[in-house]
Short mmCIF file of C-alpha atoms in Angstrom, two decimals:
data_model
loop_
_atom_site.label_atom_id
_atom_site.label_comp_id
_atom_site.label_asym_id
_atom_site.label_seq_id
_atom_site.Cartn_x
_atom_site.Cartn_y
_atom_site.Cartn_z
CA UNK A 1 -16.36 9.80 -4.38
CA UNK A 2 -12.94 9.21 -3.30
CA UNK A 3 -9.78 8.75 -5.73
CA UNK A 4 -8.11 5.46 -7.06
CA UNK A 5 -4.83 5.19 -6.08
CA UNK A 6 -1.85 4.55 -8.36
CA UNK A 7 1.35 3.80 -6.41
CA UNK A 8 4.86 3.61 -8.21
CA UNK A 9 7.25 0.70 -7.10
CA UNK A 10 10.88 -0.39 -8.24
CA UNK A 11 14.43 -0.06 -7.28
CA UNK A 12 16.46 2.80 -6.45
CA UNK A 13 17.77 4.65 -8.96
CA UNK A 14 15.25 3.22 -12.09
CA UNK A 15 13.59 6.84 -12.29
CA UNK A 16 10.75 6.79 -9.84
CA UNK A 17 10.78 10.57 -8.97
CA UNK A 18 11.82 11.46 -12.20
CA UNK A 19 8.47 9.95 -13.80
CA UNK A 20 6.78 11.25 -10.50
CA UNK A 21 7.85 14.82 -10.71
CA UNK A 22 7.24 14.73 -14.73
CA UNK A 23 3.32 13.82 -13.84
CA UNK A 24 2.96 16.44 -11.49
CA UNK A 25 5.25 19.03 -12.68
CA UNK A 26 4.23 19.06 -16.15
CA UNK A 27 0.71 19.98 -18.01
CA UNK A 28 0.36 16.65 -18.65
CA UNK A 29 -1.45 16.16 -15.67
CA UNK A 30 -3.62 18.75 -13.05
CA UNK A 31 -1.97 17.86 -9.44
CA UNK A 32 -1.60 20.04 -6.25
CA UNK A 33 0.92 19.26 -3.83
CA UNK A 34 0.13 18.70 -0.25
CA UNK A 35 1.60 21.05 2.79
CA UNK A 36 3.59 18.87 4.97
CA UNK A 37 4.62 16.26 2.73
CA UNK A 38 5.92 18.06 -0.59
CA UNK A 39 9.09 17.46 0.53
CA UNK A 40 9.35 13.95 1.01
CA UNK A 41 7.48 14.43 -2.54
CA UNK A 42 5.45 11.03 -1.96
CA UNK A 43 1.88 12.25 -2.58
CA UNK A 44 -0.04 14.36 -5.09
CA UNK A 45 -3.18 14.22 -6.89
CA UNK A 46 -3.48 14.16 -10.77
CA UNK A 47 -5.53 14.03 -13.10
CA UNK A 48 -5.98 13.20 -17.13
CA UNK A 49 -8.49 13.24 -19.51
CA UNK A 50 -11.01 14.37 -16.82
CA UNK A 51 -10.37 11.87 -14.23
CA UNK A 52 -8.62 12.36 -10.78
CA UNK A 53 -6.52 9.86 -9.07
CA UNK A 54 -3.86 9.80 -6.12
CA UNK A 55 0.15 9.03 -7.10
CA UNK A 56 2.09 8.08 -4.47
CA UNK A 57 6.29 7.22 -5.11
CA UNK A 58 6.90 4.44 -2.79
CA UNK A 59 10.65 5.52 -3.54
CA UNK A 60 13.40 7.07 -0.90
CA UNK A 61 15.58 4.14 -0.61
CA UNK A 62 19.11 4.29 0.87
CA UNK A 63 20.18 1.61 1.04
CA UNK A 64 23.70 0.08 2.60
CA UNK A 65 23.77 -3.53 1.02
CA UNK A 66 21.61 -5.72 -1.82
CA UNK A 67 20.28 -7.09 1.02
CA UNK A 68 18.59 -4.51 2.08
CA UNK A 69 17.29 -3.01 -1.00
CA UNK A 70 15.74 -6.53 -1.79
CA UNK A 71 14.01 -6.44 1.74
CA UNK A 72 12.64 -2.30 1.18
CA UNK A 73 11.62 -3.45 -2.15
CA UNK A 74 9.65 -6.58 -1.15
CA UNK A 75 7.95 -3.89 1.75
CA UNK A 76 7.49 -1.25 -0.93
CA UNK A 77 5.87 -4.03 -3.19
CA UNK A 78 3.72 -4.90 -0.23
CA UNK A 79 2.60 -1.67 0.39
CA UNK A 80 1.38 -0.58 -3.19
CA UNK A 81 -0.35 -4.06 -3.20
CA UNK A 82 -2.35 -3.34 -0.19
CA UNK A 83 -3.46 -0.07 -1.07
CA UNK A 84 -3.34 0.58 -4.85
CA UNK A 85 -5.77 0.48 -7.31
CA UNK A 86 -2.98 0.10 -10.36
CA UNK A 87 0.95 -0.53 -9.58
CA UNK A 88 3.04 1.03 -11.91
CA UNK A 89 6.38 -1.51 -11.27
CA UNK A 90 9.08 0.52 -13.02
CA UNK A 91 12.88 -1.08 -14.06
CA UNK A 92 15.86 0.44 -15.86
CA UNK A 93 16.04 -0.76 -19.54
CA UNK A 94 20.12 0.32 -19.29
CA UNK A 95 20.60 -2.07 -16.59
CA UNK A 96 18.35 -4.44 -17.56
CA UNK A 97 16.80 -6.99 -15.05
CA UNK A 98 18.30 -7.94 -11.63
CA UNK A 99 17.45 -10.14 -9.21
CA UNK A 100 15.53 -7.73 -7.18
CA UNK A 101 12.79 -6.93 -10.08
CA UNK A 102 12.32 -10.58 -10.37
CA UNK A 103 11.71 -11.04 -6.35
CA UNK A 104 9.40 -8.37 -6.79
CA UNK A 105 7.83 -8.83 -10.25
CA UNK A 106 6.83 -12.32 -8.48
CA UNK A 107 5.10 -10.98 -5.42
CA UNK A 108 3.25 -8.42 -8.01
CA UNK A 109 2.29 -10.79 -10.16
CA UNK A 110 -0.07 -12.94 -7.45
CA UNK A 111 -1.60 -10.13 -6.54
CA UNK A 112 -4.13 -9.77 -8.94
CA UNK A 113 -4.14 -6.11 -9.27
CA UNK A 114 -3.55 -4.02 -12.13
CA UNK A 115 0.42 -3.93 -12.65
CA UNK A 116 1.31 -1.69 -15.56
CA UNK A 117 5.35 -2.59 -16.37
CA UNK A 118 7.34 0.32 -17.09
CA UNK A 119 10.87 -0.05 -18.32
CA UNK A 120 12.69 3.32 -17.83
CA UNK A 121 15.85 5.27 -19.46
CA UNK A 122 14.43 4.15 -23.28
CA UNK A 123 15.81 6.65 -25.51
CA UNK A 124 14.56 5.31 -28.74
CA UNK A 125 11.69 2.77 -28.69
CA UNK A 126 12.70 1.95 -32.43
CA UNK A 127 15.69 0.44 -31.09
CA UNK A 128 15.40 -1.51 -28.32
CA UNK A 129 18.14 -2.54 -26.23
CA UNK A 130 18.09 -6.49 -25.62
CA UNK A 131 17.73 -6.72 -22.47
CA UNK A 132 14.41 -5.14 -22.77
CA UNK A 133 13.49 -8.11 -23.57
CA UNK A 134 13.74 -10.05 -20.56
CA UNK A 135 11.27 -7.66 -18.57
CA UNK A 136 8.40 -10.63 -20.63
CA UNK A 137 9.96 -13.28 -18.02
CA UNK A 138 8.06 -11.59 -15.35
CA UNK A 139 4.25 -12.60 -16.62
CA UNK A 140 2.71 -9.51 -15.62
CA UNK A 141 2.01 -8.03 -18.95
CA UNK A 142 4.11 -5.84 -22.17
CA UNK A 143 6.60 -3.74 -20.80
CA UNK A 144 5.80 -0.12 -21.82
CA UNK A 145 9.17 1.70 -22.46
CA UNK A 146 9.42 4.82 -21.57
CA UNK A 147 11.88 7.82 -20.88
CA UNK A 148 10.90 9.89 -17.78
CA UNK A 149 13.57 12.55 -18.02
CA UNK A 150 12.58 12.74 -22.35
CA UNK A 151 8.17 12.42 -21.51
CA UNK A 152 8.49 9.36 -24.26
CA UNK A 153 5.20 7.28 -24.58
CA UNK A 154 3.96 9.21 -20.98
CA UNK A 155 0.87 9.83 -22.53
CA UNK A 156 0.47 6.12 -23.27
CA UNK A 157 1.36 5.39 -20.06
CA UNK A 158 -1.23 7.95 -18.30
CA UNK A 159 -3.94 6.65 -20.79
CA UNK A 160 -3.16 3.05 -19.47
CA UNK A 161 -3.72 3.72 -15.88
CA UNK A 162 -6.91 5.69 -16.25
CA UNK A 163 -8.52 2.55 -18.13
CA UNK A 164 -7.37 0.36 -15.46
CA UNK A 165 -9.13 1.57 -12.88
CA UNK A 166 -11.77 -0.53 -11.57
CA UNK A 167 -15.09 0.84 -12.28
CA UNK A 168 -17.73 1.89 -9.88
CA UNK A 169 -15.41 0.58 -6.70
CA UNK A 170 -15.25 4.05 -5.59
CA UNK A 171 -18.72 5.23 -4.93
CA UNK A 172 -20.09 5.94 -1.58
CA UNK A 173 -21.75 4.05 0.47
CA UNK A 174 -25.31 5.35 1.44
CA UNK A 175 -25.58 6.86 5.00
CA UNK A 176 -22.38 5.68 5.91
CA UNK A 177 -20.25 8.18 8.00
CA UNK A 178 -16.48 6.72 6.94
CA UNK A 179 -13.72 7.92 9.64
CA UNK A 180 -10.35 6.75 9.00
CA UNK A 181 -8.15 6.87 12.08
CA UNK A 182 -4.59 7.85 11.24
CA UNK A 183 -1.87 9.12 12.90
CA UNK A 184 2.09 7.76 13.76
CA UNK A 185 2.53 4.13 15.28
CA UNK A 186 2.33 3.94 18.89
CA UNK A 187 -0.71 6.83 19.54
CA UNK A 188 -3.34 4.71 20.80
CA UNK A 189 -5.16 4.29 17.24
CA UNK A 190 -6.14 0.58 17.65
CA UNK A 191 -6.62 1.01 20.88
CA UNK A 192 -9.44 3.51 20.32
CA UNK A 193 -11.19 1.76 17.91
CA UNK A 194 -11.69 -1.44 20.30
CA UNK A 195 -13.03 1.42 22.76
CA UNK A 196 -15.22 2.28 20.60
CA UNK A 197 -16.52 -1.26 19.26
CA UNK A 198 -16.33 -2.43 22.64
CA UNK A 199 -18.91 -1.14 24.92
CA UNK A 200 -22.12 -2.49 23.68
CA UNK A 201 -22.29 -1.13 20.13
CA UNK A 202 -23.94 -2.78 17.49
CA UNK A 203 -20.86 -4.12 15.61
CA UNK A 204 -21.13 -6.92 12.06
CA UNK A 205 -18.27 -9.05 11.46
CA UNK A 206 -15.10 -7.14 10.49
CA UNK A 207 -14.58 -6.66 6.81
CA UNK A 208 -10.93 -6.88 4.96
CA UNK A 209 -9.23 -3.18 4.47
CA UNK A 210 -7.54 -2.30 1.59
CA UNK A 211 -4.15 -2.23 3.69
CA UNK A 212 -2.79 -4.96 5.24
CA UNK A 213 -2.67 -3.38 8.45
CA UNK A 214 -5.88 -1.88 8.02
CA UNK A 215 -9.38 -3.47 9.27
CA UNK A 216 -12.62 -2.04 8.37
CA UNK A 217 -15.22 -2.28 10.56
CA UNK A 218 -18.90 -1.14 10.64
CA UNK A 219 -20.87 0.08 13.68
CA UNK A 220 -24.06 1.65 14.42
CA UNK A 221 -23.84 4.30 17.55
CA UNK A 222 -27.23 6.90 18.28
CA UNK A 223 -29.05 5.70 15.25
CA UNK A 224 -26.16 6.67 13.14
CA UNK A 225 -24.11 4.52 10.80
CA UNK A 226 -20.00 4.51 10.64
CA UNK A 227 -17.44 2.29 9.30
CA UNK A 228 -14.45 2.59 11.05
CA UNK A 229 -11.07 2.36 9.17
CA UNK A 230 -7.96 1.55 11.29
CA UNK A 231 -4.86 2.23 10.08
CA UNK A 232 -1.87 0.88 12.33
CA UNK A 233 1.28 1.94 11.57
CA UNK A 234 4.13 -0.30 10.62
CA UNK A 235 6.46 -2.27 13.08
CA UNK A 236 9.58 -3.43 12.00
CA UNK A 237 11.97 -5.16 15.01
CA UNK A 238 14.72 -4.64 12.81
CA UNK A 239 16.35 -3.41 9.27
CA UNK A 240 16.89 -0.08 10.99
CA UNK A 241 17.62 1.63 7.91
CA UNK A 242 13.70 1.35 6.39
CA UNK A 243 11.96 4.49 6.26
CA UNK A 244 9.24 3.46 8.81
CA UNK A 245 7.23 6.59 8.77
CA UNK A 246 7.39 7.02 5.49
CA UNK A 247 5.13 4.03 4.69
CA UNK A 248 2.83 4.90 7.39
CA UNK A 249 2.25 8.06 5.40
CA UNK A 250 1.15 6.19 2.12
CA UNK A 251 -0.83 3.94 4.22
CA UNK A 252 -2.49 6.90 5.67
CA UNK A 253 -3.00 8.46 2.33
CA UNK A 254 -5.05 5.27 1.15
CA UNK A 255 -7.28 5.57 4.42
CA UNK A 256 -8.14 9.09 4.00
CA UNK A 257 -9.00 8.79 0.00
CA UNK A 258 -11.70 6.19 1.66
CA UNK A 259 -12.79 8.52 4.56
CA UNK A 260 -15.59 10.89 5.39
CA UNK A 261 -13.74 12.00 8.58
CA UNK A 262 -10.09 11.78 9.86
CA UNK A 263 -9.24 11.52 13.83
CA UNK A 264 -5.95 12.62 13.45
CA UNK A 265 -4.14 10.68 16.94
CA UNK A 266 -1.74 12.65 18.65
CA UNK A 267 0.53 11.48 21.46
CA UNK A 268 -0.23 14.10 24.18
CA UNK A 269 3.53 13.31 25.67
CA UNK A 270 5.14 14.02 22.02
CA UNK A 271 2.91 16.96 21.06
CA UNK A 272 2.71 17.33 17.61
CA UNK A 273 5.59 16.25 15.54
CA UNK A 274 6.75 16.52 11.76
CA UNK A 275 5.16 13.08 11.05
CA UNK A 276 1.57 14.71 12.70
CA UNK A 277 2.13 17.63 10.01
CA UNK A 278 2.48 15.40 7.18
CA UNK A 279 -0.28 13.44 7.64
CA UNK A 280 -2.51 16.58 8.32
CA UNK A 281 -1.37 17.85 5.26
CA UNK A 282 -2.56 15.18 3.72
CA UNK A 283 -5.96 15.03 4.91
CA UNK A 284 -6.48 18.72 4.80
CA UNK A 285 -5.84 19.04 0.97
CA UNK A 286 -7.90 15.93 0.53
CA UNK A 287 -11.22 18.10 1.97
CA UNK A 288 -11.90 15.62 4.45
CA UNK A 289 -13.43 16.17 7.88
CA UNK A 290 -10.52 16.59 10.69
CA UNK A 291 -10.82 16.28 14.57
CA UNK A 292 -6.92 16.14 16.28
CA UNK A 293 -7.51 13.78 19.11
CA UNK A 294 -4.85 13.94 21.77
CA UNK A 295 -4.99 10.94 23.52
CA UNK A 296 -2.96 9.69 26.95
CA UNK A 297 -4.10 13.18 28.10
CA UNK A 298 -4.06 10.95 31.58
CA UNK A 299 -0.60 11.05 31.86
CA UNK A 300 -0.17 15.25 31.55
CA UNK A 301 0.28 16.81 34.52
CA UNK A 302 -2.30 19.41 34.62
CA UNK A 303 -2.06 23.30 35.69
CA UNK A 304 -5.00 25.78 35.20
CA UNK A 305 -4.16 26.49 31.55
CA UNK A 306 -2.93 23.26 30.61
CA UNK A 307 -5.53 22.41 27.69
CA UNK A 308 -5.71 25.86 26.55
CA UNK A 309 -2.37 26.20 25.94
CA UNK A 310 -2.16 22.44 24.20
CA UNK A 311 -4.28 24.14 22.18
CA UNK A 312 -2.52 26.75 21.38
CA UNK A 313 0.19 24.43 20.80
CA UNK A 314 -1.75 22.90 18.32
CA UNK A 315 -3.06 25.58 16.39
CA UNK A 316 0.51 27.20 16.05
CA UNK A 317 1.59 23.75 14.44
CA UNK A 318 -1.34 22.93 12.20
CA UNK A 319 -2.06 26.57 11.10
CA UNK A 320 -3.16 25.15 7.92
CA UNK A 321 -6.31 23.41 9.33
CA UNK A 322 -7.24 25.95 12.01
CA UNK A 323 -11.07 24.43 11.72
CA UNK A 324 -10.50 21.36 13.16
CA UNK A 325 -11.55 20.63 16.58
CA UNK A 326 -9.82 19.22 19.14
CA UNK A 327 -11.09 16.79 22.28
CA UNK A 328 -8.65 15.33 24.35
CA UNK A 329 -9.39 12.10 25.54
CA UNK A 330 -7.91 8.98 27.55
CA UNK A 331 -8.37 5.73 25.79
CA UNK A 332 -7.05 3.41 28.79
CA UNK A 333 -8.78 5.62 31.20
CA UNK A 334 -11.92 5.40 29.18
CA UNK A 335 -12.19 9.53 29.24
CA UNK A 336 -14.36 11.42 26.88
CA UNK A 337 -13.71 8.12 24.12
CA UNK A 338 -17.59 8.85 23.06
CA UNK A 339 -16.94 12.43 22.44
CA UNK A 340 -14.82 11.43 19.29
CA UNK A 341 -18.04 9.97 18.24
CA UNK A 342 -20.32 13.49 18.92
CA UNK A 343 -17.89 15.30 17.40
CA UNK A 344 -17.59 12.99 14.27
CA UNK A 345 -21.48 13.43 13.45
CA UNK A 346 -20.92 16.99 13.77
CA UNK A 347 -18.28 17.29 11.41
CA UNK A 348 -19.58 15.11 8.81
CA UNK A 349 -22.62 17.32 8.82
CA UNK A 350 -20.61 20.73 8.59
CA UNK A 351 -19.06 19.30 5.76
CA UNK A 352 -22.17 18.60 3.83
CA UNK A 353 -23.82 21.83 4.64
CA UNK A 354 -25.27 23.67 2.08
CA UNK A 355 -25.61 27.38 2.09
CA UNK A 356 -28.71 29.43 0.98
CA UNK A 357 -27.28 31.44 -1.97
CA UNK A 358 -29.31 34.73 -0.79
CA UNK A 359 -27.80 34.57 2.83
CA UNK A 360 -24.30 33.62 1.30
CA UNK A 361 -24.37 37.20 -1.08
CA UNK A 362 -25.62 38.51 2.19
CA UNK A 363 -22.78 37.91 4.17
CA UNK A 364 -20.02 38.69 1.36
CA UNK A 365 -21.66 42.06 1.05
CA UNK A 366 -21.10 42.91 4.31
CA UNK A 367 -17.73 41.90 4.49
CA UNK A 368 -16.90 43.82 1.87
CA UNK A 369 -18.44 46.69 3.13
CA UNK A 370 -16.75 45.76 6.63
CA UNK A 371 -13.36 45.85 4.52
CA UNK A 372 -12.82 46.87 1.26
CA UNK A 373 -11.21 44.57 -1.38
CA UNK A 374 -7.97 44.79 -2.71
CA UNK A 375 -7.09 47.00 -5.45
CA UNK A 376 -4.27 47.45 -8.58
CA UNK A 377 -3.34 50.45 -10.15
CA UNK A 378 -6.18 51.97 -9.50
CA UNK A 379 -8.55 48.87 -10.34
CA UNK A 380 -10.22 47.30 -7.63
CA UNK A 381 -11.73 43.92 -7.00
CA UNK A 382 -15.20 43.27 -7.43
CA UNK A 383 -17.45 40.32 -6.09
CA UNK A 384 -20.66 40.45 -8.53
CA UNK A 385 -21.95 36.96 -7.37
CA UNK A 386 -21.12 33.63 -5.15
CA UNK A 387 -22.99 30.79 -4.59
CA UNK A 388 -22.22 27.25 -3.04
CA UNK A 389 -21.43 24.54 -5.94
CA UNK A 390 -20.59 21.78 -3.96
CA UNK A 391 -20.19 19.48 -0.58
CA UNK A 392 -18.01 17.36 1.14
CA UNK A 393 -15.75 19.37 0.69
CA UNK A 394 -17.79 23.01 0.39
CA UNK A 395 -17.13 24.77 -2.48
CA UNK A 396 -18.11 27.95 -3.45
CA UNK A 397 -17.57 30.22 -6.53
CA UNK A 398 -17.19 33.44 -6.92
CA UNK A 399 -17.73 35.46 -9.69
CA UNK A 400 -15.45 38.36 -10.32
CA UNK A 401 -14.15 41.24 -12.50
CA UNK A 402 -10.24 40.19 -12.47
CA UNK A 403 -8.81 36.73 -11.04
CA UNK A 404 -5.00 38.71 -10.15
CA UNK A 405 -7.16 41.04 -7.91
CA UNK A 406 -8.41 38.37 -5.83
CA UNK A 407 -5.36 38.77 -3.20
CA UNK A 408 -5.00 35.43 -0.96
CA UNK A 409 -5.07 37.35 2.23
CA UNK A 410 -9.16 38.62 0.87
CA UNK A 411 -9.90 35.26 0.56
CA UNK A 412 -8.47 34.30 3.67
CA UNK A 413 -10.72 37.31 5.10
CA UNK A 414 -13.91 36.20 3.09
CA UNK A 415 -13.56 32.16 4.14
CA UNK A 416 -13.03 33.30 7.79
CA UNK A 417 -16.64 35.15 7.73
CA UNK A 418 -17.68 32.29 6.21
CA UNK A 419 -16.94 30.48 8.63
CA UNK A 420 -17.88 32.58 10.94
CA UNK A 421 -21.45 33.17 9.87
CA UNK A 422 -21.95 29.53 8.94
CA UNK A 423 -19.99 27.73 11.03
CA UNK A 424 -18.26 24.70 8.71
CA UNK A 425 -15.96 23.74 11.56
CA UNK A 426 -13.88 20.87 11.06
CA UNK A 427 -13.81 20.67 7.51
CA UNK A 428 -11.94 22.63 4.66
CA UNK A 429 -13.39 24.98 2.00
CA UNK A 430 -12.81 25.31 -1.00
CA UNK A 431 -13.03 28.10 -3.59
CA UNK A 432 -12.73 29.01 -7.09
CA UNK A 433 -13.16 32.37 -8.21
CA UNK A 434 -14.22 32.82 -12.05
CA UNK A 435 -14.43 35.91 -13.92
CA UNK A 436 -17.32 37.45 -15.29
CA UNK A 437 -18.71 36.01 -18.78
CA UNK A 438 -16.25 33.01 -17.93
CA UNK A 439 -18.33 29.84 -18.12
CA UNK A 440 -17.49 27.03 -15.55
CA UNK A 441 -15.32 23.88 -16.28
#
């Protein structure tokens, strides 16, 4: 089941990443920030009261003129509306209500999603300044007031989101491989989903995305079922100072919540770039299915070791997601375009692979008997049990004498001959380790 997304709009300056970092920072909520992208700080998932969600901070403005933060806001507003399940629109109770919250407030307002007001830097909700007051112009509901940098009414807040969230419109659909194709503007991402559609496929009328620049679009290929998600990235002709690949990150993010498996476009000519890493990131921590597809692969000059060492290249870059496959293809030139497909199958069905538990306490006791676990002043791990508890991602838990003993470079060790005796390619796994007499969550 993927997550409902909660995005956080407003102007710069109104508290945005202070509310965002108080969420994830804070017991309040259970969030794990994602490699390549926790310093941008735009992503991390959360959870209260037992259910999980994404929060994204649409923030990062920096602005030159009012102009300009009017335009960033309107795309910032646009953005949460395509994508989010719940907007949290937040404004600064000290300054009270500008122009620019009322543009915005507007556009929110037609949307008809869930828009949770939020008016920021409220020291004392027993005394409310006046202005507070003129947040009810905007017709989209009681402004909340909160203090981010204090955690006033937070609770309340995080209580109101989790009942907002539409119910049921995140299950899976049955037999229905989703692949989300993401990657940076400009890779050949549209342009591989029309090869794939193209060539006498069984394909049903296109369906409306959650993104504005994303179409959905089921197809049938070798029996099998997929819906394809595209995910353009944003083109702007102008305003030269909006983050552009920023936004293509949190558009990403909303594909790959939906997503079975991510073809993560690279530019064979660029190699792979920050704005590759980030988006990886993303989709690794997620447990979703990844295959890097390097497309215009035409256009390299080849040598004898050319792929190998764009492999190499690869694998030195994304060292977090050393499982996922690579096929390098030519979408103009029509080269290996159906291996994407192959290879998607193959993944999705490595990632809902279930181990035997006899052959999985097999292969741990070997390992350990191939190397010895870690020990402490003179106390050393033990492994008394592991079994599979889950797919899609795998999970497995392990049942131990002492949690601190569990080094990460062992479990590094143990997932590798996991990998290696069950394969699991292209897909993370995931484990929790539990000690003994400890009863599970």
């Amino acid at each position: 089941m993927s997550k409902p997304i909660v995005a956080v709009v407003g102007r710069p300056n109104v508290g945005k990443s202070t509310f965002f970092n108080r969420i994830v920072g804070r017991r309040v909520s259970i969030v794990e920030d994602t490699p390549g992208v926790t310093r941008d700080r735009i992503y991390a998932e959360a959870e209260w009261n037992g259910v999980s969600f994404a929060l994204i901070d649409t923030g990062g403005i920096e602005p030159d003129s009012a102009d300009v933060i009017l335009s960033q806001m309107r795309e910032q507003a646009q953005v949460a509306m395509d994508m989010a399940d719940v907007i949290l629109f937040m404004a600064d109770g000290k300054e009270g209500m500008t122009h620019a919250d009322r543009e915005v407030g507007n556009m929110l307002r037609r949307t008809g999603k869930k828009v949770i007001l939020l008016v920021n830097k409220i020291d004392n909700p027993r005394k409310l300044p006046d202005s507070f007051y003129d947040f009810y112009e905007l017709g989209i509901g009681e402004p909340i007031p909160v203090s981010a940098a204090n955690m006033l009414n937070l609770g309340d807040v995080l209580d109101e989101i989790v009942s907002s969230f539409p119910s049921g419109s995140h299950e899976d659909e049955e037999e229905e491989i989703k692949v989300a194709v993401i990657g940076k503007p400009n890779v050949g991402k549209s342009s591989l989903v029309n090869a794939l559609l193209g060539e006498r496929r069984v394909i049903v009328s296109p369906i409306a995305g959650t993104t504005r620049d994303s179409i959905d679009t089921p197809f049938t290929w070798g029996g099998d079922r997929y819906m394809l998600i595209d995910t353009a990235g944003i083109r702007r002709k102008s305003k030269v100072y909006e983050d552009i690949e920023r936004f293509s990150v949190l558009r990403a993010v909303a594909a790959i919540e939906r997503c079975d498996v991510c073809l993560l476009m690279i530019d064979a000519q660029e190699g792979v770039t920050e704005q590759d890493k980030k988006i990886a990131g993303v989709a690794h921590e997620a447990g979703k299915g990844i295959i890097v597809v390097v497309n215009k692969w035409d256009l390299i000059k080849k040598e004898t070791n050319t792929m190998r060492d764009f492999k190499r290249e690869i694998e030195s870059q994304l060292q977090f997601m050393s499982y996922a496959p690579s096929v390098f293809i030519s979408v103009t030139e029509r080269q290996r375009v159906f291996d994407v497909i192959r290879m998607t199958k193959y993944v999705a069905e490595k990632r809902a692979l279930r181990v035997p538990t006899g052959q999985l306490n097999s292969l741990i006791t070997d390992a350990m008997m191939m190397k010895q676990p870690p020990s402490d002043k003179g106390k050393r791990l033990k492994i008394y049990y592991t079994t599979q508890v889950g797919v899609k991602p795998p999970l497995f838990s392990f049942q131990i004498n002492k949690r601190e003993l569990m080094h990460f470079s062992y479990a590094r060790y143990l997932e590798n001959k996991i990998r290696e005796g069950f394969g699991f390619e292209g897909t993370s796994i995931k484990f929790v380790f539990r000690e003994k007499g400890e009863k599970e969550q």
